[in-house]
JSON list of C-alpha atoms in Angstrom, two decimals:
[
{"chain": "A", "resi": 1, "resn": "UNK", "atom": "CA", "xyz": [267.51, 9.70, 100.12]},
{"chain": "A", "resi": 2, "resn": "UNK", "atom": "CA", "xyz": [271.25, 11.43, 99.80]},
{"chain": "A", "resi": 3, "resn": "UNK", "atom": "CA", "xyz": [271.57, 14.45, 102.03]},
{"chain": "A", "resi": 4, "resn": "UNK", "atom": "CA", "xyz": [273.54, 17.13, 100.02]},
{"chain": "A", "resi": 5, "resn": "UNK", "atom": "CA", "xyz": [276.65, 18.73, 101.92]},
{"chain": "A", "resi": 6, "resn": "UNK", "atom": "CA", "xyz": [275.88, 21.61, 103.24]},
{"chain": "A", "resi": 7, "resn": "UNK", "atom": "CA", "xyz": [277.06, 24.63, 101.48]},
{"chain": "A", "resi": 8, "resn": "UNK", "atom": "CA", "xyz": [279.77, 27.20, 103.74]},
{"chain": "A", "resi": 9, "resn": "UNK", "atom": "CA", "xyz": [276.59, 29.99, 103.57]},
{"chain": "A", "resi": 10, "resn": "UNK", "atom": "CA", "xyz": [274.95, 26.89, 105.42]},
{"chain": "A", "resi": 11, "resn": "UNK", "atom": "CA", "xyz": [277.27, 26.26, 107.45]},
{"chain": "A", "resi": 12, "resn": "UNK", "atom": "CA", "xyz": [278.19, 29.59, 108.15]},
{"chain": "A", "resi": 13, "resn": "UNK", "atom": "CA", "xyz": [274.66, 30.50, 109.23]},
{"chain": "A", "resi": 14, "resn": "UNK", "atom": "CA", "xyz": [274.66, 27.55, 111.32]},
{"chain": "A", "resi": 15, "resn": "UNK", "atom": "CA", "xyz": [277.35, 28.89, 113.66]},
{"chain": "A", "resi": 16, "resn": "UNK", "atom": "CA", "xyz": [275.64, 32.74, 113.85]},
{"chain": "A", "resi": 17, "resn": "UNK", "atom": "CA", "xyz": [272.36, 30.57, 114.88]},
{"chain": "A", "resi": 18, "resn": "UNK", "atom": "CA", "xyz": [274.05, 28.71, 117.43]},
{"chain": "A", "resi": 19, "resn": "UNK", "atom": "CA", "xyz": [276.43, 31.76, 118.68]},
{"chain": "A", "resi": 20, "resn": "UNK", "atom": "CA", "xyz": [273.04, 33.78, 119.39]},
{"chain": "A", "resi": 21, "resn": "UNK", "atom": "CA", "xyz": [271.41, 31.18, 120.98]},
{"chain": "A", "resi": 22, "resn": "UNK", "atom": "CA", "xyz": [274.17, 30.39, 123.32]},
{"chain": "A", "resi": 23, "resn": "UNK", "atom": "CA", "xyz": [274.08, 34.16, 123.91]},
{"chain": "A", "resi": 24, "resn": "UNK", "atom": "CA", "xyz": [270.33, 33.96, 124.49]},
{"chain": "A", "resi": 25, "resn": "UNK", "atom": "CA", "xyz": [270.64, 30.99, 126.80]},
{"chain": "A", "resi": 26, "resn": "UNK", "atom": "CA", "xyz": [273.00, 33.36, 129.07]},
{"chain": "A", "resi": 27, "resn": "UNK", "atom": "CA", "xyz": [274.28, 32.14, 132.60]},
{"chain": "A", "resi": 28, "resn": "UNK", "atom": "CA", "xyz": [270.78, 29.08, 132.35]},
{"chain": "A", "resi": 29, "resn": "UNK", "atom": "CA", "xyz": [272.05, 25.48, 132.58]},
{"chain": "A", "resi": 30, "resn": "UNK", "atom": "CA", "xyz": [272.23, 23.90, 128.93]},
{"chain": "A", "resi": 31, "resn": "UNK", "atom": "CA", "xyz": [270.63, 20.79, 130.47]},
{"chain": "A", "resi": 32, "resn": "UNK", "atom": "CA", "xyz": [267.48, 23.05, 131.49]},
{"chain": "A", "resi": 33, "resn": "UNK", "atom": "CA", "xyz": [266.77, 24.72, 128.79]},
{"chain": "A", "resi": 34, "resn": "UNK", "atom": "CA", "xyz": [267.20, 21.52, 126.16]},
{"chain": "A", "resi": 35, "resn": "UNK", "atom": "CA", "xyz": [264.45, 19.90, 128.93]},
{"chain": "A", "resi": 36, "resn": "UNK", "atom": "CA", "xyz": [262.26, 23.07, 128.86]},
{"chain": "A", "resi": 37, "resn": "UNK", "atom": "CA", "xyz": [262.31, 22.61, 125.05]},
{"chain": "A", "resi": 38, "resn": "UNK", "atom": "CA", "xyz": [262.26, 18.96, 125.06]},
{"chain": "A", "resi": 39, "resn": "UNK", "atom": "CA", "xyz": [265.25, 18.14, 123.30]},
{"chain": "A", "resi": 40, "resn": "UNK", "atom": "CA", "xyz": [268.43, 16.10, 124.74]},
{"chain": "A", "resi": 41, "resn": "UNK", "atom": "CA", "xyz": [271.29, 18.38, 126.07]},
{"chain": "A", "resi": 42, "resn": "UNK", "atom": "CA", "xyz": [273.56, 16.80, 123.70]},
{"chain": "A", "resi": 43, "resn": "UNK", "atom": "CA", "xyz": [270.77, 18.64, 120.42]},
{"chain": "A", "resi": 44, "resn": "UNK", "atom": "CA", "xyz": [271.47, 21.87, 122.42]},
{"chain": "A", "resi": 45, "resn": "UNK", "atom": "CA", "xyz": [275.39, 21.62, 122.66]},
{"chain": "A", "resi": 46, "resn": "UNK", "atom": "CA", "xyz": [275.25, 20.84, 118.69]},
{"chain": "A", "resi": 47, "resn": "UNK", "atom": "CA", "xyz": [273.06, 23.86, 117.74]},
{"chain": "A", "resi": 48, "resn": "UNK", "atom": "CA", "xyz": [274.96, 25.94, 119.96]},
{"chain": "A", "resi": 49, "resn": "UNK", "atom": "CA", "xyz": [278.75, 25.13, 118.54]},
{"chain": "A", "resi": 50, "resn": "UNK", "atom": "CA", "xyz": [277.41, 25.34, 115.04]},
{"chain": "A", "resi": 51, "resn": "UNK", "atom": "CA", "xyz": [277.70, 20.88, 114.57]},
{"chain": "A", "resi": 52, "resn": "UNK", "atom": "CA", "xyz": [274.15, 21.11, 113.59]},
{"chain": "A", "resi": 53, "resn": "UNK", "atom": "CA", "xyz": [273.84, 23.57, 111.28]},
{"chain": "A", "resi": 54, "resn": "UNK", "atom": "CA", "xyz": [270.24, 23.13, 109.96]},
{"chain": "A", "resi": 55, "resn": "UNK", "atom": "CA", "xyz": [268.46, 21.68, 112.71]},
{"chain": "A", "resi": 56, "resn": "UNK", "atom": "CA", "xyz": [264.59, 20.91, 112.57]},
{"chain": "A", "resi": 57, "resn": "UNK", "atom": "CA", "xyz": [262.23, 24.00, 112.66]},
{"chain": "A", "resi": 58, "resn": "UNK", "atom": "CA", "xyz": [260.04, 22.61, 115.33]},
{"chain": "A", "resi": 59, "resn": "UNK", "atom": "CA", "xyz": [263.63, 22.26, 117.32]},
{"chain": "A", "resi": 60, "resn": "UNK", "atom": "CA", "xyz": [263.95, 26.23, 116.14]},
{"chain": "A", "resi": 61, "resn": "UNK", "atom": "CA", "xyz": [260.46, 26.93, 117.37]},
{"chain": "A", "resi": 62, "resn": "UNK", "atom": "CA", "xyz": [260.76, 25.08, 120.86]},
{"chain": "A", "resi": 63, "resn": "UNK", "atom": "CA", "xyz": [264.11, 26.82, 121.39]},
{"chain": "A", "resi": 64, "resn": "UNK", "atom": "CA", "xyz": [263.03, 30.30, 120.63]},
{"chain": "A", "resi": 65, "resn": "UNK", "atom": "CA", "xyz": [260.21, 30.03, 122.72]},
{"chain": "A", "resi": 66, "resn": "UNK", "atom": "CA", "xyz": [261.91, 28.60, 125.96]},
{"chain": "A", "resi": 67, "resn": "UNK", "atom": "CA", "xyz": [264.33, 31.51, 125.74]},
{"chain": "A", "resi": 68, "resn": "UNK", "atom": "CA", "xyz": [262.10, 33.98, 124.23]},
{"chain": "A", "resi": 69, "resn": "UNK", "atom": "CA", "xyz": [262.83, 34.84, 120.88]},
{"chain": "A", "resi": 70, "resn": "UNK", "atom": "CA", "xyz": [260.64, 35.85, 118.19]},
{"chain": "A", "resi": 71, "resn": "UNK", "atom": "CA", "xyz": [261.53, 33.53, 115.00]},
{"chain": "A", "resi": 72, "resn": "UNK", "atom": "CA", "xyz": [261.62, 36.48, 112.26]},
{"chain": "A", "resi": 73, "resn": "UNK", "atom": "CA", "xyz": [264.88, 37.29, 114.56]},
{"chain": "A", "resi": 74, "resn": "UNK", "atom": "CA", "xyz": [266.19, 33.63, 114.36]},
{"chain": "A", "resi": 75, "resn": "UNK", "atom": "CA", "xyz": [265.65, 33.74, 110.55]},
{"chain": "A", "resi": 76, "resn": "UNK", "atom": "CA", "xyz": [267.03, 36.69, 109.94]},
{"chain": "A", "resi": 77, "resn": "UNK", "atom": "CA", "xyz": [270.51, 35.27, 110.54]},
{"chain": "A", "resi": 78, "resn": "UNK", "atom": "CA", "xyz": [270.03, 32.68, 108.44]},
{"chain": "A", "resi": 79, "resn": "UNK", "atom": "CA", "xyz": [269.85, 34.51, 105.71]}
]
């Protein structure tokens, strides 16, 4: 199956996503919290500069609740 391009709305969500987890994150180590929510560093550093603009929900979930974040918030700037 084809993946679509993303549209800028997408991609522009994408970055506010990543931009307010970054902010979440605050002065914690990248490498801890993508261990805490059991995804590689390198996942993290993508979600957070906006290179993965749609990432999995269950990637959403596990980040929001390492750092605390109720997911109505999360989706609320993807919209």
């Amino acid at each position: 199956m084809v993946r679509s391009p993303l549209t800028p709305q997408q991609r522009a969500a994408g970055r506010r996503l990543g931009a307010y987890l970054r902010e979440a994150r605050g002065d914690r180590k990248a490498a801890d919290v993508a261990q805490a929510a059991a995804i590689s560093p390198e996942t993290l550093r993508k979600i957070e500069t906006g290179r993965l603009a749609t990432p999995a929900f269950t990637t959403v979930a596990a980040l929001a609740a390492v750092l605390q974040i109720r997911l109505d918030d999360l989706a609320r700037l993807c919209r």
